[in-house]
PDB file of C-alpha atoms in Angstrom:
ATOM      1  CA  PRO A 354     -16.451  -9.995  16.976  1.00  0.00           C
ATOM      2  CA  ALA A 355     -12.930  -8.629  16.895  1.00  0.00           C
ATOM      3  CA  GLN A 356     -11.411  -7.496  20.181  1.00  0.00           C
ATOM      4  CA  ALA A 357     -10.059  -4.383  18.488  1.00  0.00           C
ATOM      5  CA  LYS A 358     -12.502  -1.970  16.875  1.00  0.00           C
ATOM      6  CA  ARG A 359      -9.954  -0.153  14.741  1.00  0.00           C
ATOM      7  CA  VAL A 360      -7.113  -2.183  13.277  1.00  0.00           C
ATOM      8  CA  ALA A 361      -4.253  -1.123  11.035  1.00  0.00           C
ATOM      9  CA  LEU A 362      -1.330  -2.688   9.218  1.00  0.00           C
ATOM     10  CA  ILE A 363       1.559  -0.563   7.989  1.00  0.00           C
ATOM     11  CA  ILE A 364       3.989  -2.041   5.462  1.00  0.00           C
ATOM     12  CA  ALA A 365       7.099  -0.020   4.670  1.00  0.00           C
ATOM     13  CA  ASN A 366       9.404  -1.496   2.022  1.00  0.00           C
ATOM     14  CA  ALA A 367      12.676   0.335   1.451  1.00  0.00           C
ATOM     15  CA  ARG A 368      15.636  -2.064   1.277  1.00  0.00           C
ATOM     16  CA  TYR A 369      15.081  -3.645  -2.128  1.00  0.00           C
ATOM     17  CA  ALA A 370      17.508  -6.325  -3.255  1.00  0.00           C
ATOM     18  CA  ASN A 371      17.045  -5.803  -6.993  1.00  0.00           C
ATOM     19  CA  ALA A 372      15.696  -2.257  -7.282  1.00  0.00           C
ATOM     20  CA  PRO A 373      16.664   1.206  -6.048  1.00  0.00           C
ATOM     21  CA  GLN A 374      16.321   1.522  -2.286  1.00  0.00           C
ATOM     22  CA  LEU A 375      13.953   4.101  -0.852  1.00  0.00           C
ATOM     23  CA  SER A 376      14.712   6.501   1.979  1.00  0.00           C
ATOM     24  CA  ASN A 377      11.250   7.611   3.135  1.00  0.00           C
ATOM     25  CA  PRO A 378       9.147   4.479   3.917  1.00  0.00           C
ATOM     26  CA  PRO A 379      10.592   3.642   7.380  1.00  0.00           C
ATOM     27  CA  ALA A 380      10.205   7.211   8.622  1.00  0.00           C
ATOM     28  CA  ASP A 381       6.774   7.523   7.005  1.00  0.00           C
ATOM     29  CA  ALA A 382       5.687   4.309   8.729  1.00  0.00           C
ATOM     30  CA  LYS A 383       6.636   5.656  12.173  1.00  0.00           C
ATOM     31  CA  LEU A 384       4.834   8.914  11.466  1.00  0.00           C
ATOM     32  CA  ILE A 385       1.636   7.192  10.323  1.00  0.00           C
ATOM     33  CA  GLU A 386       1.734   4.693  13.214  1.00  0.00           C
ATOM     34  CA  ALA A 387       1.886   7.495  15.784  1.00  0.00           C
ATOM     35  CA  SER A 388      -0.911   9.341  14.039  1.00  0.00           C
ATOM     36  CA  LEU A 389      -3.168   6.271  13.914  1.00  0.00           C
ATOM     37  CA  ARG A 390      -2.674   5.618  17.626  1.00  0.00           C
ATOM     38  CA  GLN A 391      -3.527   9.230  18.331  1.00  0.00           C
ATOM     39  CA  ALA A 392      -6.639   8.820  16.158  1.00  0.00           C
ATOM     40  CA  GLY A 393      -7.874   5.966  18.347  1.00  0.00           C
ATOM     41  CA  PHE A 394      -6.739   2.858  16.502  1.00  0.00           C
ATOM     42  CA  ASP A 395      -6.321   0.165  19.137  1.00  0.00           C
ATOM     43  CA  ASP A 396      -4.387  -2.390  17.061  1.00  0.00           C
ATOM     44  CA  VAL A 397      -1.600  -0.938  14.899  1.00  0.00           C
ATOM     45  CA  GLN A 398       1.193  -3.145  13.605  1.00  0.00           C
ATOM     46  CA  THR A 399       4.117  -1.956  11.493  1.00  0.00           C
ATOM     47  CA  ARG A 400       6.240  -4.237   9.339  1.00  0.00           C
ATOM     48  CA  THR A 401       9.279  -3.209   7.300  1.00  0.00           C
ATOM     49  CA  ASN A 402      11.195  -4.676   4.361  1.00  0.00           C
ATOM     50  CA  LEU A 403       8.971  -7.664   3.657  1.00  0.00           C
ATOM     51  CA  GLY A 404       9.610 -10.293   1.000  1.00  0.00           C
ATOM     52  CA  LYS A 405       6.737 -11.910  -0.902  1.00  0.00           C
ATOM     53  CA  ALA A 406       6.109 -14.719   1.612  1.00  0.00           C
ATOM     54  CA  ALA A 407       6.182 -12.283   4.531  1.00  0.00           C
ATOM     55  CA  VAL A 408       3.768  -9.890   2.791  1.00  0.00           C
ATOM     56  CA  GLU A 409       1.271 -12.701   2.276  1.00  0.00           C
ATOM     57  CA  SER A 410       1.668 -13.914   5.855  1.00  0.00           C
ATOM     58  CA  GLU A 411       1.078 -10.427   7.254  1.00  0.00           C
ATOM     59  CA  LEU A 412      -1.953  -9.882   5.020  1.00  0.00           C
ATOM     60  CA  ARG A 413      -3.438 -13.179   6.155  1.00  0.00           C
ATOM     61  CA  ALA A 414      -2.970 -12.248   9.814  1.00  0.00           C
ATOM     62  CA  PHE A 415      -4.343  -8.767   9.191  1.00  0.00           C
ATOM     63  CA  GLY A 416      -7.439 -10.231   7.595  1.00  0.00           C
ATOM     64  CA  ASN A 417      -8.027 -12.274  10.740  1.00  0.00           C
ATOM     65  CA  ARG A 418      -7.608  -9.216  12.975  1.00  0.00           C
ATOM     66  CA  ALA A 419      -9.929  -7.200  10.744  1.00  0.00           C
ATOM     67  CA  GLU A 420     -12.798  -9.686  11.004  1.00  0.00           C
ATOM     68  CA  GLY A 421     -15.681  -7.849  12.680  1.00  0.00           C
ATOM     69  CA  ALA A 422     -13.729  -4.615  13.194  1.00  0.00           C
ATOM     70  CA  GLU A 423     -15.330  -1.236  12.635  1.00  0.00           C
ATOM     71  CA  VAL A 424     -12.376   0.007  10.584  1.00  0.00           C
ATOM     72  CA  ALA A 425      -9.464  -1.825   8.936  1.00  0.00           C
ATOM     73  CA  LEU A 426      -6.732   0.368   7.476  1.00  0.00           C
ATOM     74  CA  LEU A 427      -3.670  -0.672   5.492  1.00  0.00           C
ATOM     75  CA  TYR A 428      -0.940   1.843   4.705  1.00  0.00           C
ATOM     76  CA  TYR A 429       1.719   0.782   2.191  1.00  0.00           C
ATOM     77  CA  ALA A 430       4.898   2.697   1.389  1.00  0.00           C
ATOM     78  CA  GLY A 431       7.305   1.267  -1.171  1.00  0.00           C
ATOM     79  CA  HIS A 432       7.575   0.482  -4.853  1.00  0.00           C
ATOM     80  CA  GLY A 433       4.356  -0.084  -6.767  1.00  0.00           C
ATOM     81  CA  ILE A 434       3.708  -1.017 -10.389  1.00  0.00           C
ATOM     82  CA  GLU A 435       0.666  -0.914 -12.665  1.00  0.00           C
ATOM     83  CA  ALA A 436       0.534  -3.485 -15.453  1.00  0.00           C
ATOM     84  CA  GLY A 437      -2.388  -4.306 -17.719  1.00  0.00           C
ATOM     85  CA  GLY A 438      -4.774  -2.362 -15.489  1.00  0.00           C
ATOM     86  CA  GLN A 439      -3.668  -4.250 -12.346  1.00  0.00           C
ATOM     87  CA  ASN A 440      -1.805  -2.628  -9.453  1.00  0.00           C
ATOM     88  CA  TYR A 441       0.961  -4.523  -7.683  1.00  0.00           C
ATOM     89  CA  LEU A 442       2.792  -3.946  -4.396  1.00  0.00           C
ATOM     90  CA  ILE A 443       6.448  -4.894  -4.796  1.00  0.00           C
ATOM     91  CA  PRO A 444       8.150  -7.005  -2.075  1.00  0.00           C
ATOM     92  CA  VAL A 445      11.811  -6.339  -1.332  1.00  0.00           C
ATOM     93  CA  ASP A 446      12.932  -9.675  -2.808  1.00  0.00           C
ATOM     94  CA  ALA A 447      11.219  -9.284  -6.206  1.00  0.00           C
ATOM     95  CA  LYS A 448      13.428  -9.722  -9.262  1.00  0.00           C
ATOM     96  CA  LEU A 449      10.821  -9.146 -11.999  1.00  0.00           C
ATOM     97  CA  GLN A 450      13.040 -10.126 -14.881  1.00  0.00           C
ATOM     98  CA  ARG A 451       9.918 -10.586 -17.040  1.00  0.00           C
ATOM     99  CA  ASP A 452       6.487  -8.987 -16.935  1.00  0.00           C
ATOM    100  CA  ARG A 453       4.906 -12.418 -16.493  1.00  0.00           C
ATOM    101  CA  ASP A 454       6.715 -12.714 -13.138  1.00  0.00           C
ATOM    102  CA  LEU A 455       4.504 -10.028 -11.599  1.00  0.00           C
ATOM    103  CA  ASP A 456       1.747 -12.420 -10.519  1.00  0.00           C
ATOM    104  CA  ILE A 457       4.354 -14.717  -8.941  1.00  0.00           C
ATOM    105  CA  GLU A 458       6.736 -12.263  -7.290  1.00  0.00           C
ATOM    106  CA  ALA A 459       4.484  -9.293  -6.460  1.00  0.00           C
ATOM    107  CA  THR A 460       1.197  -8.850  -4.586  1.00  0.00           C
ATOM    108  CA  ARG A 461      -1.924  -7.713  -6.402  1.00  0.00           C
ATOM    109  CA  LEU A 462      -3.876  -4.853  -4.898  1.00  0.00           C
ATOM    110  CA  ASP A 463      -6.964  -7.041  -5.414  1.00  0.00           C
ATOM    111  CA  THR A 464      -5.513  -9.444  -2.847  1.00  0.00           C
ATOM    112  CA  VAL A 465      -5.230  -6.648  -0.299  1.00  0.00           C
ATOM    113  CA  THR A 466      -8.840  -5.553  -0.789  1.00  0.00           C
ATOM    114  CA  GLN A 467     -10.078  -9.118  -0.406  1.00  0.00           C
ATOM    115  CA  VAL A 468      -8.361  -9.902   2.905  1.00  0.00           C
ATOM    116  CA  VAL A 469     -10.079  -7.045   4.757  1.00  0.00           C
ATOM    117  CA  THR A 470     -13.641  -7.748   3.639  1.00  0.00           C
ATOM    118  CA  GLY A 471     -14.556  -8.794   7.194  1.00  0.00           C
ATOM    119  CA  ALA A 472     -14.343  -5.203   8.452  1.00  0.00           C
ATOM    120  CA  LYS A 473     -17.240  -2.782   8.187  1.00  0.00           C
ATOM    121  CA  LEU A 474     -15.105  -0.017   6.676  1.00  0.00           C
ATOM    122  CA  ARG A 475     -11.887  -0.718   4.754  1.00  0.00           C
ATOM    123  CA  LEU A 476      -9.224   1.888   3.986  1.00  0.00           C
ATOM    124  CA  ILE A 477      -6.241   1.095   1.770  1.00  0.00           C
ATOM    125  CA  ILE A 478      -3.691   3.882   1.461  1.00  0.00           C
ATOM    126  CA  LEU A 479      -0.949   3.574  -1.143  1.00  0.00           C
ATOM    127  CA  ASP A 480       2.030   5.883  -0.847  1.00  0.00           C
ATOM    128  CA  ALA A 481       3.547   4.038  -3.775  1.00  0.00           C
ATOM    129  CA  CYS A 482       2.976   5.884  -7.041  1.00  0.00           C
ATOM    130  CA  ARG A 483       6.543   5.776  -8.278  1.00  0.00           C
ATOM    131  CA  ASN A 484       8.335   4.977 -11.512  1.00  0.00           C
ATOM    132  CA  ASN A 485       8.688   1.300 -12.395  1.00  0.00           C
ATOM    133  CA  PRO A 486      12.153   0.499 -10.987  1.00  0.00           C
ATOM    134  CA  PHE A 487      12.438  -2.593 -13.211  1.00  0.00           C
ATOM    135  CA  GLU A 488      11.578  -0.810 -16.468  1.00  0.00           C
ATOM    136  CA  ALA A 489      15.078  -0.936 -17.960  1.00  0.00           C
ATOM    137  CA  SER A 490      15.641  -4.652 -17.295  1.00  0.00           C
ATOM    138  CA  MET A 491      12.170  -6.207 -17.431  1.00  0.00           C
ATOM    139  CA  GLN A 492      11.598  -8.325 -20.525  1.00  0.00           C
ATOM    140  CA  ARG A 493       8.146  -8.089 -22.107  1.00  0.00           C
ATOM    141  CA  SER A 494       6.632 -11.502 -22.836  1.00  0.00           C
ATOM    142  CA  ILE A 495       2.921 -10.585 -22.778  1.00  0.00           C
ATOM    143  CA  ARG A 496       2.261  -8.186 -25.638  1.00  0.00           C
ATOM    144  CA  THR A 497      -1.132  -7.100 -24.327  1.00  0.00           C
ATOM    145  CA  ARG A 498       0.241  -6.106 -20.906  1.00  0.00           C
ATOM    146  CA  ALA A 499       1.645  -2.613 -20.648  1.00  0.00           C
ATOM    147  CA  VAL A 500       3.721  -1.787 -17.585  1.00  0.00           C
ATOM    148  CA  SER A 501       2.850   1.832 -16.957  1.00  0.00           C
ATOM    149  CA  ARG A 502       3.908   4.868 -14.969  1.00  0.00           C
ATOM    150  CA  GLY A 503       2.206   5.274 -11.606  1.00  0.00           C
ATOM    151  CA  LEU A 504      -0.807   3.246 -10.469  1.00  0.00           C
ATOM    152  CA  ALA A 505      -4.220   2.682 -12.046  1.00  0.00           C
ATOM    153  CA  VAL A 506      -7.502   3.816 -10.539  1.00  0.00           C
ATOM    154  CA  ILE A 507      -9.755   0.980  -9.357  1.00  0.00           C
ATOM    155  CA  GLU A 508     -13.375   0.961  -8.201  1.00  0.00           C
ATOM    156  CA  PRO A 509     -13.545  -1.271  -5.111  1.00  0.00           C
ATOM    157  CA  GLU A 510     -16.835  -2.789  -4.032  1.00  0.00           C
ATOM    158  CA  GLY A 511     -18.739  -2.107  -0.809  1.00  0.00           C
ATOM    159  CA  GLU A 512     -17.395   0.033   2.017  1.00  0.00           C
ATOM    160  CA  THR A 513     -13.829   0.100   0.688  1.00  0.00           C
ATOM    161  CA  LEU A 514     -11.828   3.230  -0.024  1.00  0.00           C
ATOM    162  CA  VAL A 515      -8.512   3.101  -1.891  1.00  0.00           C
ATOM    163  CA  VAL A 516      -6.401   6.245  -1.568  1.00  0.00           C
ATOM    164  CA  TYR A 517      -3.387   7.087  -3.714  1.00  0.00           C
ATOM    165  CA  ALA A 518      -0.519   9.441  -2.958  1.00  0.00           C
ATOM    166  CA  ALA A 519      -0.756  10.800  -6.507  1.00  0.00           C
ATOM    167  CA  LYS A 520      -3.296  10.809  -9.310  1.00  0.00           C
ATOM    168  CA  ALA A 521      -3.479   7.898 -11.765  1.00  0.00           C
ATOM    169  CA  GLY A 522      -0.503   7.601 -14.085  1.00  0.00           C
ATOM    170  CA  SER A 523       1.733   9.938 -12.088  1.00  0.00           C
ATOM    171  CA  THR A 524       4.404   9.473  -9.453  1.00  0.00           C
ATOM    172  CA  ALA A 525       4.437  10.670  -5.845  1.00  0.00           C
ATOM    173  CA  ALA A 526       6.900  13.247  -4.582  1.00  0.00           C
ATOM    174  CA  ASP A 527       9.467  12.172  -1.979  1.00  0.00           C
ATOM    175  CA  GLY A 528       9.913  15.623  -0.499  1.00  0.00           C
ATOM    176  CA  ASP A 529      13.052  16.855   1.244  1.00  0.00           C
ATOM    177  CA  SER A 530      12.110  16.606   4.939  1.00  0.00           C
ATOM    178  CA  GLY A 531      12.686  12.890   5.521  1.00  0.00           C
ATOM    179  CA  ASN A 532       8.982  12.185   5.097  1.00  0.00           C
ATOM    180  CA  SER A 533       6.889  12.200   1.956  1.00  0.00           C
ATOM    181  CA  PRO A 534       4.549  15.216   1.620  1.00  0.00           C
ATOM    182  CA  PHE A 535       1.624  12.780   1.437  1.00  0.00           C
ATOM    183  CA  ALA A 536       2.525  11.016   4.688  1.00  0.00           C
ATOM    184  CA  THR A 537       3.146  14.338   6.438  1.00  0.00           C
ATOM    185  CA  SER A 538      -0.238  15.697   5.412  1.00  0.00           C
ATOM    186  CA  LEU A 539      -2.069  12.455   6.203  1.00  0.00           C
ATOM    187  CA  ALA A 540      -0.505  12.165   9.673  1.00  0.00           C
ATOM    188  CA  ARG A 541      -1.541  15.712  10.493  1.00  0.00           C
ATOM    189  CA  ARG A 542      -5.177  15.153   9.490  1.00  0.00           C
ATOM    190  CA  LEU A 543      -5.882  11.643  10.778  1.00  0.00           C
ATOM    191  CA  PRO A 544      -6.263  12.591  14.470  1.00  0.00           C
ATOM    192  CA  GLN A 545      -8.532  15.568  13.778  1.00  0.00           C
ATOM    193  CA  PRO A 546     -11.841  14.876  15.557  1.00  0.00           C
ATOM    194  CA  GLY A 547     -15.061  14.988  13.547  1.00  0.00           C
ATOM    195  CA  LEU A 548     -13.335  15.178  10.153  1.00  0.00           C
ATOM    196  CA  GLU A 549     -15.514  13.387   7.581  1.00  0.00           C
ATOM    197  CA  ILE A 550     -13.528  10.712   5.761  1.00  0.00           C
ATOM    198  CA  GLY A 551     -14.185  12.074   2.296  1.00  0.00           C
ATOM    199  CA  LEU A 552     -13.007  15.510   3.353  1.00  0.00           C
ATOM    200  CA  LEU A 553      -9.938  13.971   4.997  1.00  0.00           C
ATOM    201  CA  PHE A 554      -8.615  12.788   1.648  1.00  0.00           C
ATOM    202  CA  ARG A 555      -9.805  15.719  -0.463  1.00  0.00           C
ATOM    203  CA  THR A 556      -8.090  18.507   1.434  1.00  0.00           C
TER     204      THR A 556
END
């Protein structure tokens, strides 16, 4: 059994080498980390500006920490892309010169859901529904794969909940307060005692 009952990993990618940089993720990460600790999470780790290798290393370690935990929560802020019905988290070192590079240079959401299967309840929160930052330069080599606006809805198996900052096919607002409206609202609600999880994300 895991030593920690509630574990969380926060990934905030902002300083992209080959795409527009983002201003909110670092501040959003601090806000969510404080809220999770207030909500009783006993193992919260925050990582910023991760390349592909670092993302995979952190996910592997998070999967180990999540084994046997009551709750495993991953919060991701950064660029995200949907292509051919698959959602991808974009590392800061991705170039994505061609659509076929996605599976090599980016991380599938499916990978994230798989690494936390050892926890009883899995929460994956994506504050990443933004325009494809590589749209103008990305060459299309797979005709059947459309690279779309926003992220696609998925139906995870078992006790897994995937939460998006905006509805399918749309982009999330950045706001003008230094934090995204989604992160601000989520941080306010997470510590509320007795709030049923479905209601938490519907209100």
